[in-house]
Amino acid sequence: MQTESQIPIASAATSGRFATGLALFYGTLFGLAGTHLPFFPVWLKAVGIDASWIGVITAIPSVTRFTILPFVTGLAERRQSLRGAMIVTAFVTALGFLVVGTQHQPLLVFLAYAVTACVWTPMLPMTDAYALKGVMRYGLNYGPLRLWGSAAFVVGALTCGLLVDVIAAQHLIWVIASVAVLGAIVSLGLQRLDHQGPAPAASHGASALMRDPGFLAIIVAAALIQGSHAAYYTFASITWQVAGLDGLTIAGLWVLGVLAEIVVFALSPRFTLSPAVLVVIGGLSAVARWLITAQEPSVAVLSVVQLAHGLTYGLTQVGTMGLLVRHVPVHVMARGQGYFAACSGVVSSSASILSGAIYARHGQGVYYVMAAMALSGAIVMWLARRRLADHPQSAASGG
């Protein structure tokens, strides 16, 4: 029986259906994040949960990323049913948010949200793995598929922001749950990719990944560069508000960053530099971005700096996915994404805790530490670039 990598390139129609289904699913996945990230804590407060419990509850997804997530992605791969796992987790996630919305006691919300997070957080690495499998099978480009997620994040955040002024805060959970339900419905339109029959040496390939210096360099470098955004994600709005910027200006600055990210994803098929060099450029751009941000720049300068998000996040993401598609065997792609997500979760959560302690004492000085993180990631990738160029895995042959 032919393996997934031996199946001939499909027709343009089949490729188009795959791309459309994936783009829609990316849209609902990030639309959920766009409604959840800014407004889930607002709902928690509105239903009477105190600040200490809010801190504990909102930390759950970060914990699941490096505990439960790798096991879920590994199970999906061993069962050779990545698409099926995406559908199941989408429906359970939707059900989970509906259950969370019915609870107002802190412990019950904690338990319901914990179960939901266990199936929700693996959805992104599984979707990225599914996307990269499709990239290899259909000859597509990752960036144009992924940009719909970024666009949906903006739409979700802005829509939920407008609804805050229309509906009571204690009903925001139903907006979040509605997007999750939409994602479950959209998941049914995902095209089949997983081949039937035993995957060649899947367990061996998975364990070999964690012994491969090239793969470790990829996930560590990317985690350091992406993790350097921790202070920005946590304290940017607070800092800008203290500086006297109004809500519309703050929202505009965030949108500028995401729009720049979308442009990078859209243009990525035209990039001619190697993926490793793209990651290095992303890391060095982050160094410059955080050093400038630490100087408390004016709004005009800050607007320009925000456009660098397309490089610091978008270009790093494009380069990382390009490296993974070249160096991770197709039959362990989901597990490779799981390991990457776990590494990123550890680095990001640690950076968030560290940045909180530093920000409390040194304010904007926290960005010097973020710049050092990004520089470390760029150095790791620069040192590994020759190894990655000389000894790529053969995704087509299973490594």
CSV table of C-alpha atoms in Angstrom, one decimal:
chain,number,residue,atom,x,y,z
A,1,MET,CA,0.0,0.0,0.0
A,2,GLN,CA,1.3,3.5,-0.8
A,3,THR,CA,2.3,5.7,2.0
A,4,GLU,CA,1.1,9.2,2.3
A,5,SER,CA,4.3,10.6,0.8
A,6,GLN,CA,4.1,8.2,-2.2
A,7,ILE,CA,0.7,9.4,-3.3
A,8,PRO,CA,0.9,11.5,-6.5
A,9,ILE,CA,0.3,15.2,-6.4
A,10,ALA,CA,-3.5,15.7,-6.5
A,11,SER,CA,-5.5,17.7,-8.9
A,12,ALA,CA,-5.9,21.5,-8.5
A,13,ALA,CA,-9.5,20.9,-7.4
A,14,THR,CA,-8.5,18.5,-4.6
A,15,SER,CA,-5.7,20.9,-3.6
A,16,GLY,CA,-8.1,23.8,-3.5
A,17,ARG,CA,-10.6,21.9,-1.3
A,18,PHE,CA,-7.9,21.0,1.1
A,19,ALA,CA,-6.6,24.7,1.2
A,20,THR,CA,-10.2,26.1,1.6
A,21,GLY,CA,-11.1,23.7,4.4
A,22,LEU,CA,-7.8,24.3,6.3
A,23,ALA,CA,-8.1,28.1,5.8
A,24,LEU,CA,-11.6,28.1,7.3
A,25,PHE,CA,-10.5,25.9,10.2
A,26,TYR,CA,-7.5,28.1,10.9
A,27,GLY,CA,-9.9,31.0,10.9
A,28,THR,CA,-12.2,29.5,13.5
A,29,LEU,CA,-9.2,28.3,15.6
A,30,PHE,CA,-7.7,31.8,15.8
A,31,GLY,CA,-11.1,33.4,15.9
A,32,LEU,CA,-11.6,31.5,19.1
A,33,ALA,CA,-8.3,32.7,20.4
A,34,GLY,CA,-9.2,36.3,19.5
A,35,THR,CA,-12.4,36.2,21.5
A,36,HIS,CA,-11.0,34.2,24.4
A,37,LEU,CA,-7.6,35.8,25.1
A,38,PRO,CA,-8.9,39.4,25.8
A,39,PHE,CA,-12.3,38.6,27.2
A,40,PHE,CA,-12.3,35.3,29.1
A,41,PRO,CA,-10.8,37.0,32.2
A,42,VAL,CA,-13.4,39.7,31.8
A,43,TRP,CA,-16.1,37.0,32.0
A,44,LEU,CA,-14.5,35.4,35.0
A,45,LYS,CA,-14.5,38.7,36.9
A,46,ALA,CA,-18.1,39.4,35.8
A,47,VAL,CA,-19.4,36.1,37.3
A,48,GLY,CA,-17.8,37.0,40.6
A,49,ILE,CA,-14.5,35.0,40.6
A,50,ASP,CA,-11.8,36.8,42.5
A,51,ALA,CA,-8.4,37.8,41.2
A,52,SER,CA,-6.4,34.9,42.8
A,53,TRP,CA,-8.7,32.3,41.2
A,54,ILE,CA,-8.6,34.1,37.8
A,55,GLY,CA,-4.8,33.9,37.9
A,56,VAL,CA,-4.9,30.2,38.5
A,57,ILE,CA,-7.6,29.4,36.0
A,58,THR,CA,-6.0,31.4,33.1
A,59,ALA,CA,-2.7,29.7,33.7
A,60,ILE,CA,-4.2,26.3,32.8
A,61,PRO,CA,-3.6,26.3,29.0
A,62,SER,CA,0.1,27.1,29.5
A,63,VAL,CA,0.5,24.1,31.8
A,64,THR,CA,-1.3,21.8,29.4
A,65,ARG,CA,1.0,22.8,26.6
A,66,PHE,CA,4.0,21.0,28.1
A,67,THR,CA,2.1,18.3,30.0
A,68,ILE,CA,-1.0,16.9,28.2
A,69,LEU,CA,-0.4,18.3,24.7
A,70,PRO,CA,2.5,16.0,23.6
A,71,PHE,CA,0.6,12.9,24.6
A,72,VAL,CA,-2.5,14.0,22.6
A,73,THR,CA,-0.5,14.7,19.5
A,74,GLY,CA,1.4,11.5,19.9
A,75,LEU,CA,-1.8,9.5,20.3
A,76,ALA,CA,-3.3,11.0,17.2
A,77,GLU,CA,-0.2,10.0,15.2
A,78,ARG,CA,-0.1,6.5,16.6
A,79,ARG,CA,-3.7,6.1,15.6
A,80,GLN,CA,-2.9,7.5,12.1
A,81,SER,CA,-5.9,9.8,12.4
A,82,LEU,CA,-4.8,13.4,12.6
A,83,ARG,CA,-7.9,14.7,10.9
A,84,GLY,CA,-10.1,12.6,13.2
A,85,ALA,CA,-8.3,13.9,16.2
A,86,MET,CA,-8.8,17.5,15.1
A,87,ILE,CA,-12.5,16.9,14.6
A,88,VAL,CA,-12.9,15.2,18.0
A,89,THR,CA,-11.0,17.8,19.9
A,90,ALA,CA,-12.9,20.6,18.1
A,91,PHE,CA,-16.3,19.1,19.2
A,92,VAL,CA,-15.1,18.4,22.8
A,93,THR,CA,-13.6,21.9,23.0
A,94,ALA,CA,-17.0,23.4,22.0
A,95,LEU,CA,-18.8,21.2,24.5
A,96,GLY,CA,-16.2,22.2,27.1
A,97,PHE,CA,-16.8,25.9,26.7
A,98,LEU,CA,-20.5,25.4,26.8
A,99,VAL,CA,-20.1,23.6,30.1
A,100,VAL,CA,-17.7,26.3,31.5
A,101,GLY,CA,-20.4,28.9,30.7
A,102,THR,CA,-22.9,27.2,33.0
A,103,GLN,CA,-20.5,27.2,36.0
A,104,HIS,CA,-19.9,30.2,38.3
A,105,GLN,CA,-18.2,28.6,41.3
A,106,PRO,CA,-14.4,28.9,41.1
A,107,LEU,CA,-13.6,25.2,41.6
A,108,LEU,CA,-16.2,24.1,39.1
A,109,VAL,CA,-15.0,26.6,36.5
A,110,PHE,CA,-11.4,25.4,37.1
A,111,LEU,CA,-12.3,21.8,36.6
A,112,ALA,CA,-14.4,22.3,33.5
A,113,TYR,CA,-11.8,24.7,32.0
A,114,ALA,CA,-9.0,22.3,32.8
A,115,VAL,CA,-10.7,19.5,30.9
A,116,THR,CA,-11.4,21.8,28.0
A,117,ALA,CA,-7.8,23.1,27.8
A,118,CYS,CA,-6.5,19.5,27.7
A,119,VAL,CA,-8.2,19.0,24.3
A,120,TRP,CA,-8.1,22.6,23.1
A,121,THR,CA,-4.4,23.4,23.3
A,122,PRO,CA,-3.3,20.4,21.2
A,123,MET,CA,-5.5,21.7,18.3
A,124,LEU,CA,-3.0,24.2,17.0
A,125,PRO,CA,0.0,21.9,16.8
A,126,MET,CA,-2.2,19.2,15.2
A,127,THR,CA,-3.5,21.8,12.7
A,128,ASP,CA,0.0,22.9,11.9
A,129,ALA,CA,1.1,19.3,11.4
A,130,TYR,CA,-2.0,18.7,9.2
A,131,ALA,CA,-1.1,21.8,7.2
A,132,LEU,CA,2.5,20.7,6.7
A,133,LYS,CA,1.4,17.3,5.6
A,134,GLY,CA,-0.8,19.0,3.0
A,135,VAL,CA,2.0,21.3,2.0
A,136,MET,CA,4.1,18.2,1.2
A,137,ARG,CA,1.3,16.3,-0.5
A,138,TYR,CA,-0.3,19.1,-2.6
A,139,GLY,CA,2.7,21.4,-3.1
A,140,LEU,CA,1.2,24.3,-1.3
A,141,ASN,CA,2.7,27.1,0.7
A,142,TYR,CA,2.2,27.4,4.5
A,143,GLY,CA,2.1,31.2,4.8
A,144,PRO,CA,-1.0,31.9,2.6
A,145,LEU,CA,-2.9,29.1,4.5
A,146,ARG,CA,-1.9,30.4,8.0
A,147,LEU,CA,-2.7,34.1,7.3
A,148,TRP,CA,-6.4,33.4,7.6
A,149,GLY,CA,-5.8,32.5,11.2
A,150,SER,CA,-4.2,35.9,11.9
A,151,ALA,CA,-7.0,37.7,10.1
A,152,ALA,CA,-9.6,35.9,12.1
A,153,PHE,CA,-7.8,36.7,15.3
A,154,VAL,CA,-8.2,40.4,14.5
A,155,VAL,CA,-11.9,40.0,13.5
A,156,GLY,CA,-12.6,37.9,16.6
A,157,ALA,CA,-11.0,40.4,19.0
A,158,LEU,CA,-12.6,43.5,17.4
A,159,THR,CA,-16.0,41.8,17.3
A,160,CYS,CA,-15.9,40.7,20.9
A,161,GLY,CA,-14.7,44.2,21.8
A,162,LEU,CA,-17.7,45.8,20.2
A,163,LEU,CA,-20.0,43.3,21.9
A,164,VAL,CA,-18.6,44.3,25.3
A,165,ASP,CA,-20.5,47.5,24.9
A,166,VAL,CA,-23.7,45.8,23.8
A,167,ILE,CA,-24.1,42.7,26.0
A,168,ALA,CA,-23.5,42.2,29.7
A,169,ALA,CA,-20.0,40.9,30.5
A,170,GLN,CA,-21.4,37.7,32.1
A,171,HIS,CA,-22.7,36.7,28.7
A,172,LEU,CA,-19.3,37.0,26.9
A,173,ILE,CA,-18.6,33.3,27.5
A,174,TRP,CA,-21.4,32.5,25.0
A,175,VAL,CA,-19.7,34.5,22.3
A,176,ILE,CA,-16.5,32.4,22.9
A,177,ALA,CA,-18.5,29.2,23.0
A,178,SER,CA,-20.3,30.1,19.7
A,179,VAL,CA,-17.0,30.5,17.9
A,180,ALA,CA,-15.9,27.1,19.3
A,181,VAL,CA,-19.1,25.5,18.0
A,182,LEU,CA,-18.5,27.1,14.6
A,183,GLY,CA,-15.0,25.6,14.6
A,184,ALA,CA,-16.4,22.1,15.4
A,185,ILE,CA,-18.8,22.4,12.4
A,186,VAL,CA,-16.0,23.7,10.1
A,187,SER,CA,-13.8,20.8,11.1
A,188,LEU,CA,-16.1,18.4,9.3
A,189,GLY,CA,-15.0,20.0,6.0
A,190,LEU,CA,-11.3,19.0,6.5
A,191,GLN,CA,-10.0,16.7,3.8
A,192,ARG,CA,-8.6,13.3,4.6
A,193,LEU,CA,-4.8,13.0,4.6
A,194,ASP,CA,-3.8,10.1,6.9
A,195,HIS,CA,-2.9,7.0,4.9
A,196,GLN,CA,-4.2,3.6,5.9
A,197,GLY,CA,-1.8,0.9,7.1
A,198,PRO,CA,1.1,0.9,9.5
A,199,ALA,CA,3.3,4.0,9.5
A,200,PRO,CA,7.0,3.1,8.8
A,201,ALA,CA,8.9,2.9,12.1
A,202,ALA,CA,6.8,5.7,13.6
A,203,SER,CA,7.8,5.1,17.2
A,204,HIS,CA,11.5,5.0,16.2
A,205,GLY,CA,11.1,8.2,14.2
A,206,ALA,CA,9.5,9.9,17.1
A,207,SER,CA,12.2,9.0,19.6
A,208,ALA,CA,14.9,9.8,17.1
A,209,LEU,CA,13.6,13.4,16.8
A,210,MET,CA,14.5,14.1,20.4
A,211,ARG,CA,18.0,12.8,19.8
A,212,ASP,CA,18.5,14.8,16.6
A,213,PRO,CA,20.6,18.0,17.3
A,214,GLY,CA,19.2,19.7,14.2
A,215,PHE,CA,15.5,19.2,15.4
A,216,LEU,CA,16.4,20.3,18.9
A,217,ALA,CA,18.1,23.4,17.5
A,218,ILE,CA,15.0,24.3,15.5
A,219,ILE,CA,12.6,24.1,18.4
A,220,VAL,CA,14.9,25.7,21.0
A,221,ALA,CA,15.8,28.6,18.6
A,222,ALA,CA,12.1,29.2,17.7
A,223,ALA,CA,10.9,28.9,21.3
A,224,LEU,CA,13.5,31.5,22.5
A,225,ILE,CA,12.6,34.0,19.7
A,226,GLN,CA,8.8,33.5,20.1
A,227,GLY,CA,9.1,33.4,23.9
A,228,SER,CA,10.8,36.8,23.8
A,229,HIS,CA,7.3,38.2,23.0
A,230,ALA,CA,6.2,37.3,26.6
A,231,ALA,CA,6.7,40.8,28.1
A,232,TYR,CA,5.0,42.4,25.1
A,233,TYR,CA,1.9,40.1,25.3
A,234,THR,CA,1.6,40.6,29.0
A,235,PHE,CA,2.6,44.2,29.7
A,236,ALA,CA,2.3,46.2,26.4
A,237,SER,CA,-1.3,47.3,26.9
A,238,ILE,CA,-0.7,48.1,30.6
A,239,THR,CA,2.4,50.2,29.7
A,240,TRP,CA,0.7,52.1,26.9
A,241,GLN,CA,-2.3,52.8,29.1
A,242,VAL,CA,-0.1,54.2,31.9
A,243,ALA,CA,1.6,56.3,29.2
A,244,GLY,CA,-1.8,57.9,28.6
A,245,LEU,CA,-2.8,56.2,25.3
A,246,ASP,CA,-6.5,55.7,24.8
A,247,GLY,CA,-8.1,52.4,24.1
A,248,LEU,CA,-8.5,53.0,20.4
A,249,THR,CA,-4.8,53.8,20.0
A,250,ILE,CA,-3.8,50.7,22.0
A,251,ALA,CA,-6.1,48.6,19.8
A,252,GLY,CA,-4.7,50.1,16.7
A,253,LEU,CA,-1.1,49.3,17.8
A,254,TRP,CA,-2.1,45.7,18.3
A,255,VAL,CA,-3.8,45.5,14.9
A,256,LEU,CA,-0.8,47.0,13.2
A,257,GLY,CA,1.3,44.1,14.4
A,258,VAL,CA,-1.1,41.5,13.3
A,259,LEU,CA,-1.6,43.1,9.9
A,260,ALA,CA,2.2,43.1,9.4
A,261,GLU,CA,2.1,39.4,10.3
A,262,ILE,CA,-0.6,38.8,7.7
A,263,VAL,CA,1.5,40.5,5.0
A,264,VAL,CA,4.5,38.4,5.7
A,265,PHE,CA,2.4,35.2,5.5
A,266,ALA,CA,0.9,36.3,2.2
A,267,LEU,CA,4.3,37.1,0.7
A,268,SER,CA,6.1,34.1,2.1
A,269,PRO,CA,5.9,32.0,-1.1
A,270,ARG,CA,8.2,34.6,-2.8
A,271,PHE,CA,10.9,34.3,-0.2
A,272,THR,CA,14.1,32.9,-1.6
A,273,LEU,CA,16.3,32.8,1.6
A,274,SER,CA,16.6,29.5,3.4
A,275,PRO,CA,14.2,28.8,6.4
A,276,ALA,CA,17.2,28.9,8.8
A,277,VAL,CA,18.2,32.4,7.6
A,278,LEU,CA,14.5,33.5,7.9
A,279,VAL,CA,14.5,32.5,11.6
A,280,VAL,CA,17.8,34.3,12.2
A,281,ILE,CA,16.4,37.5,10.6
A,282,GLY,CA,13.3,37.1,12.8
A,283,GLY,CA,15.5,36.8,15.9
A,284,LEU,CA,17.7,39.8,15.1
A,285,SER,CA,14.6,41.8,14.2
A,286,ALA,CA,13.2,40.9,17.7
A,287,VAL,CA,16.5,42.1,19.3
A,288,ALA,CA,16.1,45.5,17.6
A,289,ARG,CA,12.4,45.7,18.4
A,290,TRP,CA,12.8,45.1,22.1
A,291,LEU,CA,15.8,47.4,22.4
A,292,ILE,CA,13.8,50.2,20.9
A,293,THR,CA,10.7,49.4,22.9
A,294,ALA,CA,12.7,49.6,26.1
A,295,GLN,CA,13.4,53.3,25.4
A,296,GLU,CA,9.7,54.1,25.8
A,297,PRO,CA,9.4,55.5,22.2
A,298,SER,CA,6.7,58.0,21.0
A,299,VAL,CA,3.5,56.7,19.4
A,300,ALA,CA,4.9,57.5,16.0
A,301,VAL,CA,8.0,55.4,16.6
A,302,LEU,CA,6.0,52.7,18.3
A,303,SER,CA,3.7,52.4,15.3
A,304,VAL,CA,6.7,51.7,13.1
A,305,VAL,CA,8.1,49.3,15.7
A,306,GLN,CA,4.8,47.4,15.8
A,307,LEU,CA,5.2,46.6,12.1
A,308,ALA,CA,8.2,44.6,13.0
A,309,HIS,CA,5.9,42.0,14.5
A,310,GLY,CA,5.6,40.7,10.9
A,311,LEU,CA,9.3,39.8,11.2
A,312,THR,CA,9.7,38.9,14.8
A,313,TYR,CA,6.7,36.6,14.9
A,314,GLY,CA,5.6,36.1,11.3
A,315,LEU,CA,9.0,35.5,9.7
A,316,THR,CA,10.1,33.3,12.6
A,317,GLN,CA,7.0,31.2,12.2
A,318,VAL,CA,7.4,30.8,8.4
A,319,GLY,CA,11.0,29.9,8.8
A,320,THR,CA,10.3,27.4,11.6
A,321,MET,CA,7.6,25.7,9.6
A,322,GLY,CA,9.9,25.5,6.6
A,323,LEU,CA,12.5,23.8,8.7
A,324,LEU,CA,10.1,21.4,10.2
A,325,VAL,CA,8.7,20.4,6.9
A,326,ARG,CA,12.2,19.6,5.7
A,327,HIS,CA,13.6,17.9,8.7
A,328,VAL,CA,10.7,16.0,10.3
A,329,PRO,CA,9.5,12.8,8.7
A,330,VAL,CA,5.9,13.0,7.6
A,331,HIS,CA,4.7,10.1,9.7
A,332,VAL,CA,5.9,11.9,13.0
A,333,MET,CA,5.0,15.4,12.0
A,334,ALA,CA,2.2,15.7,14.6
A,335,ARG,CA,4.6,14.5,17.3
A,336,GLY,CA,7.3,16.9,16.1
A,337,GLN,CA,4.7,19.8,16.4
A,338,GLY,CA,3.8,18.5,19.8
A,339,TYR,CA,7.4,18.6,21.0
A,340,PHE,CA,7.8,22.1,19.5
A,341,ALA,CA,4.6,23.3,21.3
A,342,ALA,CA,5.8,21.8,24.6
A,343,CYS,CA,9.2,23.5,24.3
A,344,SER,CA,7.5,26.8,23.4
A,345,GLY,CA,5.1,26.4,26.3
A,346,VAL,CA,8.0,25.9,28.8
A,347,VAL,CA,10.0,28.8,27.5
A,348,SER,CA,7.0,31.2,27.2
A,349,SER,CA,5.5,30.4,30.6
A,350,SER,CA,8.9,30.8,32.2
A,351,ALA,CA,9.5,34.0,30.3
A,352,SER,CA,6.1,35.3,31.5
A,353,ILE,CA,6.9,34.6,35.1
A,354,LEU,CA,10.3,36.1,34.8
A,355,SER,CA,9.1,39.2,32.9
A,356,GLY,CA,6.5,39.8,35.6
A,357,ALA,CA,9.1,39.9,38.3
A,358,ILE,CA,11.4,42.1,36.3
A,359,TYR,CA,8.7,44.5,35.2
A,360,ALA,CA,7.6,45.0,38.8
A,361,ARG,CA,11.1,46.4,39.5
A,362,HIS,CA,12.4,47.8,36.3
A,363,GLY,CA,9.4,48.5,34.1
A,364,GLN,CA,10.4,48.8,30.4
A,365,GLY,CA,13.8,47.4,31.3
A,366,VAL,CA,12.2,44.0,31.0
A,367,TYR,CA,12.6,44.3,27.2
A,368,TYR,CA,16.4,44.1,27.5
A,369,VAL,CA,15.9,40.5,28.8
A,370,MET,CA,13.5,39.8,26.0
A,371,ALA,CA,16.2,41.1,23.5
A,372,ALA,CA,18.7,38.7,25.1
A,373,MET,CA,16.4,35.8,24.7
A,374,ALA,CA,15.8,36.6,21.0
A,375,LEU,CA,19.5,37.0,20.4
A,376,SER,CA,20.1,33.6,22.0
A,377,GLY,CA,17.6,32.1,19.6
A,378,ALA,CA,19.2,33.7,16.6
A,379,ILE,CA,22.6,32.5,17.7
A,380,VAL,CA,21.4,28.9,18.1
A,381,MET,CA,19.9,28.9,14.7
A,382,TRP,CA,22.9,30.5,13.1
A,383,LEU,CA,25.2,27.9,14.6
A,384,ALA,CA,22.9,25.1,13.4
A,385,ARG,CA,22.3,26.4,9.9
A,386,ARG,CA,25.0,24.3,8.2
A,387,ARG,CA,23.9,21.1,10.0
A,388,LEU,CA,20.3,21.8,8.9
A,389,ALA,CA,21.4,22.5,5.3
A,390,ASP,CA,23.8,19.5,5.0
A,391,HIS,CA,21.7,16.9,6.7
A,392,PRO,CA,18.0,17.4,6.1
A,393,GLN,CA,15.6,14.6,6.9
A,394,SER,CA,13.8,13.1,4.0
A,395,ALA,CA,10.2,13.8,4.7
A,396,ALA,CA,9.2,11.9,1.6
A,397,SER,CA,10.9,8.7,2.7
A,398,GLY,CA,10.0,8.9,6.3
A,399,GLY,CA,13.4,10.0,7.5
